[in-house]
Tab-separated table of C-alpha atoms in Angstrom:
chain	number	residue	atom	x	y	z
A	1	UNK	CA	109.173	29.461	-75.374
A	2	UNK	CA	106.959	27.067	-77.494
A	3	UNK	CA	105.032	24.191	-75.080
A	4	UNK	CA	105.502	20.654	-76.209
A	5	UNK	CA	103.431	18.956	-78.790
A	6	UNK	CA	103.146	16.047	-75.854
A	7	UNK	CA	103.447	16.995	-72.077
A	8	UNK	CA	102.337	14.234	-70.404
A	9	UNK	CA	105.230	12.046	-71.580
A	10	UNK	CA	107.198	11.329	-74.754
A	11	UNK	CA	104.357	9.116	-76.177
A	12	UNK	CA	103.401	9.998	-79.712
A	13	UNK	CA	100.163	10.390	-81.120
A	14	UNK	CA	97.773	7.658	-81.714
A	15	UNK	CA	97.705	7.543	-85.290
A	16	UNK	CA	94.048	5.745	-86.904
A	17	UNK	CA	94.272	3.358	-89.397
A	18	UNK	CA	91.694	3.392	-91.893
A	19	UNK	CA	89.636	0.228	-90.960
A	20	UNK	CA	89.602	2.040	-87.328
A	21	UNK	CA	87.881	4.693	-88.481
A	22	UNK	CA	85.877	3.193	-91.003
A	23	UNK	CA	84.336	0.885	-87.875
A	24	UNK	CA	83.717	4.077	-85.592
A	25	UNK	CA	82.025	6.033	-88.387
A	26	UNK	CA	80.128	3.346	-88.922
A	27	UNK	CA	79.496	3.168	-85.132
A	28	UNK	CA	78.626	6.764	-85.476
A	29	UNK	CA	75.663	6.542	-88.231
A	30	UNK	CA	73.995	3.514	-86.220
A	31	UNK	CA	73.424	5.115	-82.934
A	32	UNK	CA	72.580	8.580	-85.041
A	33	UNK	CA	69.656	6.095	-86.652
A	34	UNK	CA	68.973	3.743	-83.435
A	35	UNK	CA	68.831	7.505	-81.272
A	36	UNK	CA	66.485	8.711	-83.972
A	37	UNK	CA	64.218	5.875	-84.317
A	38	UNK	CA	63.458	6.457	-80.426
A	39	UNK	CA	62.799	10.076	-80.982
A	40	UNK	CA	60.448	8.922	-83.585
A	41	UNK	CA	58.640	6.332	-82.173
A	42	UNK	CA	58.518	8.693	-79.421
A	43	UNK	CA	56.880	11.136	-81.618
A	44	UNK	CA	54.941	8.788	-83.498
A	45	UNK	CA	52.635	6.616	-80.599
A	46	UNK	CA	50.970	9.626	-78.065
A	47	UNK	CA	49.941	6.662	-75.818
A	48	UNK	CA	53.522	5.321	-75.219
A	49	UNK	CA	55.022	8.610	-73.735
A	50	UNK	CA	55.555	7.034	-70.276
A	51	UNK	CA	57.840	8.919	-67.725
A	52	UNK	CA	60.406	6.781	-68.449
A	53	UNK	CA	60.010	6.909	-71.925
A	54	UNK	CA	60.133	10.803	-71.738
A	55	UNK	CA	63.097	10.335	-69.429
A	56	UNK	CA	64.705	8.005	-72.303
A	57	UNK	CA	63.537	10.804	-75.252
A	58	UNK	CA	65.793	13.389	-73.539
A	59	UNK	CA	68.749	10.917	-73.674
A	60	UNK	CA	68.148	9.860	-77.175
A	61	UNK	CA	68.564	13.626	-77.940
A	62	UNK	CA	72.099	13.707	-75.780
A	63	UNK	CA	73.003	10.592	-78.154
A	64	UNK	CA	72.032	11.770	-81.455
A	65	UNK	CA	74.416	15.501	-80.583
A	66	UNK	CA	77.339	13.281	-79.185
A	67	UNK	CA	76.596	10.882	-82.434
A	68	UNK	CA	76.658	13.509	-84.969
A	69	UNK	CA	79.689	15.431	-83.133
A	70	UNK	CA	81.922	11.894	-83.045
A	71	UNK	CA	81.220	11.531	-86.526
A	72	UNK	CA	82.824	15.348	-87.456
A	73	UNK	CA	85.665	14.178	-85.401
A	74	UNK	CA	86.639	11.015	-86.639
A	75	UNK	CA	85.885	11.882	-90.466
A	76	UNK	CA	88.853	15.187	-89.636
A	77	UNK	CA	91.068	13.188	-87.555
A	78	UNK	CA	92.298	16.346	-86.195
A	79	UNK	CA	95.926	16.897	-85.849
A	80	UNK	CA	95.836	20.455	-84.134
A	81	UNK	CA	93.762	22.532	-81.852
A	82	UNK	CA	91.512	24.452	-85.111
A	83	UNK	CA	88.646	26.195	-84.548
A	84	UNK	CA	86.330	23.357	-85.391
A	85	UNK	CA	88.392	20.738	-83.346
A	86	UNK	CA	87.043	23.107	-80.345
A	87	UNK	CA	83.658	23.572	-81.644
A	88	UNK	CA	83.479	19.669	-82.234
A	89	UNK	CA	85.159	18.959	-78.762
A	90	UNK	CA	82.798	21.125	-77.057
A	91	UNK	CA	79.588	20.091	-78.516
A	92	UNK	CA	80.765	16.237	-77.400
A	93	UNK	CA	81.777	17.012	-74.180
A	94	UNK	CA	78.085	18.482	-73.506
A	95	UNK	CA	76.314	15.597	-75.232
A	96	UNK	CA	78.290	12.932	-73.967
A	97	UNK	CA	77.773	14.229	-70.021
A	98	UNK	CA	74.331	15.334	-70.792
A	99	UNK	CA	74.062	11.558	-71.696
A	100	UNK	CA	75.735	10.337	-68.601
A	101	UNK	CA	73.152	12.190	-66.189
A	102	UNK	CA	70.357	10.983	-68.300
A	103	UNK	CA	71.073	7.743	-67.937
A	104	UNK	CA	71.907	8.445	-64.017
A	105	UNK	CA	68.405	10.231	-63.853
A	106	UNK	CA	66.516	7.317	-65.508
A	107	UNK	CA	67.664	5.251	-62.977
A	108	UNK	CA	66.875	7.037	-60.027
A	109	UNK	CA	63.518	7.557	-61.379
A	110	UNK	CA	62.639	3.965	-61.927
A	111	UNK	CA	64.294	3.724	-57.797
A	112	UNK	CA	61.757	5.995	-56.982
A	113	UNK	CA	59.140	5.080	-58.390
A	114	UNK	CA	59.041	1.635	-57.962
A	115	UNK	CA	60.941	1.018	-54.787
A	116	UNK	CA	60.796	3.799	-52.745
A	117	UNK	CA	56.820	4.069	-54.008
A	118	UNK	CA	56.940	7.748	-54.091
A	119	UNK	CA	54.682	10.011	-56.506
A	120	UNK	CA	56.341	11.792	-59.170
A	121	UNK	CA	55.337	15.364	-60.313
A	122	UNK	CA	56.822	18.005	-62.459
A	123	UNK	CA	59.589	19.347	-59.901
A	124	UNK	CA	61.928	15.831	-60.121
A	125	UNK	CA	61.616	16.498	-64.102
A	126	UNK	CA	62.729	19.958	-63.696
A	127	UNK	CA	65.869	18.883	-61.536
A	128	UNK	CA	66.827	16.004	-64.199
A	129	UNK	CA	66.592	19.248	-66.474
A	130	UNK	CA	68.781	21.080	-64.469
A	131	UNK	CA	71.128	18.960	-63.758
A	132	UNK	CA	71.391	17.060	-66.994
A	133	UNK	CA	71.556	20.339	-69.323
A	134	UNK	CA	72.715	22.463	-67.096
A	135	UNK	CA	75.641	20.936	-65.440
A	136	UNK	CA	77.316	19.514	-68.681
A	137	UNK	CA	76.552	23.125	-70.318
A	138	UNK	CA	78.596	25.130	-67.451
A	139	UNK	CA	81.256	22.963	-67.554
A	140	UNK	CA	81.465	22.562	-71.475
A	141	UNK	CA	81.036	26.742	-71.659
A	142	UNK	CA	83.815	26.996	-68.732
A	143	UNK	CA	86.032	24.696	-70.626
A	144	UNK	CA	85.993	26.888	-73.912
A	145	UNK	CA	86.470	29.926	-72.209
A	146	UNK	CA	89.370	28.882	-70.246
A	147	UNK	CA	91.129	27.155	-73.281
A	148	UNK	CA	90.925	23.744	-71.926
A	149	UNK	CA	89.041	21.999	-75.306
A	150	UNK	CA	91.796	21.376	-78.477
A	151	UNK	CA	93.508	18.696	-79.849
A	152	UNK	CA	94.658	15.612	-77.913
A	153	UNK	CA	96.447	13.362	-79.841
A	154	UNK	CA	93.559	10.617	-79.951
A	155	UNK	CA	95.545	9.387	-77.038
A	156	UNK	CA	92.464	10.119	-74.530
A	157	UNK	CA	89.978	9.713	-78.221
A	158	UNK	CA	89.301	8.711	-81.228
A	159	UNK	CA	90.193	10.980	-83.353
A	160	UNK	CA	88.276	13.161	-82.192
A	161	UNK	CA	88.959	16.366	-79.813
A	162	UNK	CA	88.755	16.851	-75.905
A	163	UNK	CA	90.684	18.348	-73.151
A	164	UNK	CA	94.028	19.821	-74.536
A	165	UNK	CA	96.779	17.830	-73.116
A	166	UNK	CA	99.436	20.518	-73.240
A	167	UNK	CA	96.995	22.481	-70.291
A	168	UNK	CA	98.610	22.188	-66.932
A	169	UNK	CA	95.140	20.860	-65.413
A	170	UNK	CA	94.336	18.511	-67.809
A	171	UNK	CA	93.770	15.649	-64.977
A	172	UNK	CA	90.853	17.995	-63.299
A	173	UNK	CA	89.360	18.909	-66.770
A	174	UNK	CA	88.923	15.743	-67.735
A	175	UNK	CA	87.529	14.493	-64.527
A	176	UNK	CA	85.213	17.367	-65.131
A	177	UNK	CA	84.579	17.084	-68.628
A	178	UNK	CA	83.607	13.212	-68.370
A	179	UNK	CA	85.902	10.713	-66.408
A	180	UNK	CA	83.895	11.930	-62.930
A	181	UNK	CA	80.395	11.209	-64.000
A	182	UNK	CA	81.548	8.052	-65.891
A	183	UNK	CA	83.074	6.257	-62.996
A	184	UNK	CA	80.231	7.361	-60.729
A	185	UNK	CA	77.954	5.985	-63.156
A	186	UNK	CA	79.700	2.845	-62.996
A	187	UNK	CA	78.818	2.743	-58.953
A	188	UNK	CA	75.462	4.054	-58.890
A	189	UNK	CA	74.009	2.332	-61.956
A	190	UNK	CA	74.645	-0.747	-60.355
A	191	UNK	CA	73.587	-0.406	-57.600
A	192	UNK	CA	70.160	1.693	-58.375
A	193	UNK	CA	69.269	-1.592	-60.801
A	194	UNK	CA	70.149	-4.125	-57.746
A	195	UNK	CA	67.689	-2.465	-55.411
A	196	UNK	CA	65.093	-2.546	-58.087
A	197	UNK	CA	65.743	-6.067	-59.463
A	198	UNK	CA	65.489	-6.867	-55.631
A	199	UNK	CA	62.445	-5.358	-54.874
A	200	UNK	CA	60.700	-6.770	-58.059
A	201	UNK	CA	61.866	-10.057	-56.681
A	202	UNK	CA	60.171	-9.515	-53.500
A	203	UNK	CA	57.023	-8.345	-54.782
A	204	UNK	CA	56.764	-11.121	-56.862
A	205	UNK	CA	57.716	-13.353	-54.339
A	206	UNK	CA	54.363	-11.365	-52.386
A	207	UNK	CA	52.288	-11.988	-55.450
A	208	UNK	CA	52.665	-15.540	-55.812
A	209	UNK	CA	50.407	-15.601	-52.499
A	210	UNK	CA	47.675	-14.775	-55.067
A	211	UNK	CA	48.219	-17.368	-57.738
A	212	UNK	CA	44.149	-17.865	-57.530
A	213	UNK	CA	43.616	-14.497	-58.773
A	214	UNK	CA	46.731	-14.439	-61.213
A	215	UNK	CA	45.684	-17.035	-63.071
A	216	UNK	CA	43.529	-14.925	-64.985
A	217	UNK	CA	46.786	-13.190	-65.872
A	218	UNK	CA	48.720	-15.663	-67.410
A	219	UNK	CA	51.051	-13.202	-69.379
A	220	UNK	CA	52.274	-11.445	-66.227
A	221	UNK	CA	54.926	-13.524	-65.207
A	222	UNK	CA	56.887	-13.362	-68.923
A	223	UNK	CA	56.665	-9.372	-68.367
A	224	UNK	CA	58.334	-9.393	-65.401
A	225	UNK	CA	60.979	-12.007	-66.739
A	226	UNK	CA	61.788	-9.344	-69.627
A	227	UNK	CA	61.502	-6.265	-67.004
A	228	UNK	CA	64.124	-8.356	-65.164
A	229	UNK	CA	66.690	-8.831	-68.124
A	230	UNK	CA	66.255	-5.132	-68.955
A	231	UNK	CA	67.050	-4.100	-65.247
A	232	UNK	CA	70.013	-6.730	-65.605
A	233	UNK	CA	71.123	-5.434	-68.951
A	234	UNK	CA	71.333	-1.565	-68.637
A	235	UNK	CA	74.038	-1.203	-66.173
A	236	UNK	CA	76.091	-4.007	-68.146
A	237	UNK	CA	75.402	-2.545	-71.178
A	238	UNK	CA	76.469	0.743	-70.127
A	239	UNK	CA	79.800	-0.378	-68.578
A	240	UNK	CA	80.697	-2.638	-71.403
A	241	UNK	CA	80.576	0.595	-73.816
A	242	UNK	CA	82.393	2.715	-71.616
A	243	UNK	CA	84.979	0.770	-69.940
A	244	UNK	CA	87.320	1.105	-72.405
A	245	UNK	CA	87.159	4.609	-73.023
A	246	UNK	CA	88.422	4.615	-68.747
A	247	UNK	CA	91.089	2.013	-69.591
A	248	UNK	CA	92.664	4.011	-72.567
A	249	UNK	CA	92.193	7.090	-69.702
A	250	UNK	CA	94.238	5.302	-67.221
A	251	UNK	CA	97.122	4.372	-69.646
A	252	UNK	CA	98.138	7.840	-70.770
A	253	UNK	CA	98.023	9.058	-67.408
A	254	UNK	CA	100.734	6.672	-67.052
A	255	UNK	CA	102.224	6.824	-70.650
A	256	UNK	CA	102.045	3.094	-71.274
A	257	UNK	CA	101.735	2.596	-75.622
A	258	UNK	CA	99.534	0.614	-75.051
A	259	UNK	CA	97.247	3.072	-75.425
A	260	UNK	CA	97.646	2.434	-79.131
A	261	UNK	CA	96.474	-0.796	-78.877
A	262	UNK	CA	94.085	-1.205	-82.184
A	263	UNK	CA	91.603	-3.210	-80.558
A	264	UNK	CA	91.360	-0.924	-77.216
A	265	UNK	CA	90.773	1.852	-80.165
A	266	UNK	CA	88.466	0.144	-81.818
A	267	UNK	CA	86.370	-0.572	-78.375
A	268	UNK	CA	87.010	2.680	-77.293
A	269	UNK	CA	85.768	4.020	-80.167
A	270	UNK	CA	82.745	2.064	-80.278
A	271	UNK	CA	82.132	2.530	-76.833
A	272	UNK	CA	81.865	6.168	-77.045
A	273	UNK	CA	79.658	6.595	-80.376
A	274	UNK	CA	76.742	3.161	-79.799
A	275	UNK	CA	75.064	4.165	-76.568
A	276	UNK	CA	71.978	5.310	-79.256
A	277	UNK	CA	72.686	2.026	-80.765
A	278	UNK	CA	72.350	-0.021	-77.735
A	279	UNK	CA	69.439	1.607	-76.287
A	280	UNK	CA	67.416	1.563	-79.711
A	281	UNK	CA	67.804	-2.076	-79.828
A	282	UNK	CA	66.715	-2.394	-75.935
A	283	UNK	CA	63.948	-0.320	-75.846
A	284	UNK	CA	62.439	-0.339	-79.236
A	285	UNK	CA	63.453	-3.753	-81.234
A	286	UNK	CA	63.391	-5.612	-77.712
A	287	UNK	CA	59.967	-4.136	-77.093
A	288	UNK	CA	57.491	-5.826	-78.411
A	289	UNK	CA	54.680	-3.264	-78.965
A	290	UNK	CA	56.794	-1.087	-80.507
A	291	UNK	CA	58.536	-3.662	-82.656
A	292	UNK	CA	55.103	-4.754	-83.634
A	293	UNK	CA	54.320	-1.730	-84.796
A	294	UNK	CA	57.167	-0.826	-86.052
A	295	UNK	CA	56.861	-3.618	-88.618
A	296	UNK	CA	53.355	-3.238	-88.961
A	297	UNK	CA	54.198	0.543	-90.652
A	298	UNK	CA	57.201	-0.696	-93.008
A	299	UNK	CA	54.918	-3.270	-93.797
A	300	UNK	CA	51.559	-2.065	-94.011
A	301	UNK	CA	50.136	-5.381	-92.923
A	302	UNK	CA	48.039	-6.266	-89.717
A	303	UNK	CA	49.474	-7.585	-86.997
A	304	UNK	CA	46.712	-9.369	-84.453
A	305	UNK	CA	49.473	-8.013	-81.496
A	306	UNK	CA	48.245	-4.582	-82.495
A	307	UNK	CA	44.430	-5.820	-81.329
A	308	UNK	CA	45.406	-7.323	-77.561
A	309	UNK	CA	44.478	-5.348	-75.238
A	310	UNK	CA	46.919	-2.326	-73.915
A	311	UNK	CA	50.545	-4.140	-74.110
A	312	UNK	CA	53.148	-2.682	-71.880
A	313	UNK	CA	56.341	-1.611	-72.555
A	314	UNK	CA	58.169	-4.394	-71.774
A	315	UNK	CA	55.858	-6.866	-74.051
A	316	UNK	CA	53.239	-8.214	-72.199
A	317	UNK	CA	49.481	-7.260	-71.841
A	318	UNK	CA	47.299	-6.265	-69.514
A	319	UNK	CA	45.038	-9.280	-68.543
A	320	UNK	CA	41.367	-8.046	-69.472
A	321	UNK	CA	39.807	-9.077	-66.275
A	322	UNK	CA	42.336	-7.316	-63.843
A	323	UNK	CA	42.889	-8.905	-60.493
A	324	UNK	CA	40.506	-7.315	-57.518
A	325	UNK	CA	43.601	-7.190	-55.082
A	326	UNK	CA	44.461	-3.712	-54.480
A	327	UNK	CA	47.809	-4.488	-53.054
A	328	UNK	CA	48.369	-7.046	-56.428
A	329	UNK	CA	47.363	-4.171	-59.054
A	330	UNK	CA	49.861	-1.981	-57.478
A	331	UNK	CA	52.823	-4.311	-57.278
A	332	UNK	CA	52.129	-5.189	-60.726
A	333	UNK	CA	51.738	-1.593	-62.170
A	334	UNK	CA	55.005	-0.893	-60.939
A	335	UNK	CA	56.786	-3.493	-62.634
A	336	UNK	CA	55.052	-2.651	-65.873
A	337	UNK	CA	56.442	0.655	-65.410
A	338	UNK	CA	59.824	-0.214	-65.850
């Protein structure tokens, strides 16, 4: 007995209209180019490969996969379960969760490291690796072997393909597949960025003791102004991309149309495809050093911001007579790092 093209309700397809999918190609291509201009600039500058930075190279590589694979979908707008609507489904389930526990991992590095105070070494890297290839690439190969990966009527999508919704344990799959991770990213993130933000408050509510010695560091208060809107910015950046791809989620599990909604699709599909986007313009044109230099190669020209002494990440400098406060240097080299 044949299954039914639709089991979780008499709700059609989501069919894309052409401006839809013109939008979330063009989605697509950006974060491939915003994800690749971090893995260059990565590449490019030796002396920027911070942690965090490294941290943030290994989820630019997550984005470029789930870019690329998003763009293969959308272009087919698949309308059945072929072979390369599961090869396409399962290389964007593993990028797109890879991406969610890099993102999870850079957080709870920066709580580490800056709040908790703890050294670092090689063994938390190798348990982001674990967990943050290795997870999403035992559930991604489990999914494909079991059958679980096909065609889904872009009513859980974009055109693209994800967890068959004619299998029986499509709810678990997809909880597994993406759904879990996203909505305990939207918890944790949160609250990881809170601590931090309130720690960084603290310690420079500890520093302003020393305004006698900072005021040979007059560019140290602006960097920890910007460190603050970045802190700020991540988790609301992250849940403003992704919300929508949980609110279309919620509405076929209870078969309302308007899961067809154009704009939800549209958001939805944006939401999924810019996260290379959105952290390209974050961390490299809202960086200053690297923006700097980023112009100063297109342009060839000489920028004096290239000749201040060793800028941080998050646009300031390092004053050149550094303060002789031990407990100051290390406050304030922990809210360079982020």
């Amino acid at each position: 007995m044949p299954h039914s093209p639709m089991p979780m309700g008499a709700m059609p397809p989501t069919e894309l209209h052409p401006f839809e999918r013109i939008i979330v190609l063009v989605s697509c291509v950006l974060s491939f180019l915003g994800a690749s201009l971090l893995v260059f600039t990565h590449a490019l500058w030796p002396e920027l490969r911070t942690r965090p930075r490294q941290l943030l190279l290994y989820l630019s590589l997550a984005d470029l996969l789930s870019a690329a694979s998003y763009f293969y979908g959308v272009l087919q707008d698949f309308e059945a379960s072929s072979w390369d609507c599961v090869l396409q489904g399962a290389l964007s389930t593993f990028s797109n969760t890879s991406s969610f526990f890099w993102t999870m991992a850079i957080a709870l590095y920066l709580y580490i490291t800056i709040v908790r105070g703890t050294p670092t070494g090689m063994g938390l890297l190798c348990f982001f690796h674990v967990m943050s290839w290795g997870v999403p690439l035992g559930i991604t190969v489990a999914a494909v072997a079991l059958k679980k990966i096909g065609y889904d009527a872009s009513n859980v999508s974009v055109g693209w393909c994800w967890i068959n919704l004619e299998a029986e344990d499509r709810i678990l799959w997809m909880l597994l597949a993406g759904k879990l991770w996203e909505l305990l990213a939207y918890v944790i993130l949160p609250v990881l960025y809170i601590l931090i933000k309130k720690h960084i408050s603290r310690a420079r509510a500890a520093l302003s003791e020393y305004r006698p010695l900072l005021a040979r560091a007059p560019a140290f208060q602006p960097r920890t102004s910007i460190a603050d809107k970045k802190l700020i910015l991540i988790p609301l950046i992250f849940i403003f991309l992704r919300i929508w791809s949980t609110v279309r989620f919620i509405l076929t599990l209870c078969n309302s149309y308007a899961v067809q909604n154009s704009v939800l699709v549209v958001l939805h599909g944006i939401g999924n495809t810019f996260q290379g986007g959105a952290n390209c313009i974050m961390f490299v044109l809202c960086t200053r050093v690297i923006r700097t230099r980023l112009l100063s190669s297109l342009c060839c020209g000489y920028y004096r911001g290239l000749n201040q002494p060793s800028q941080s990440l998050e646009g300031g400098y390092q004053p050149a007579e550094p303060c002789k406060n031990k407990d100051v240097e290390r406050t304030k080299a922990k809210l360079t790092s982020t």
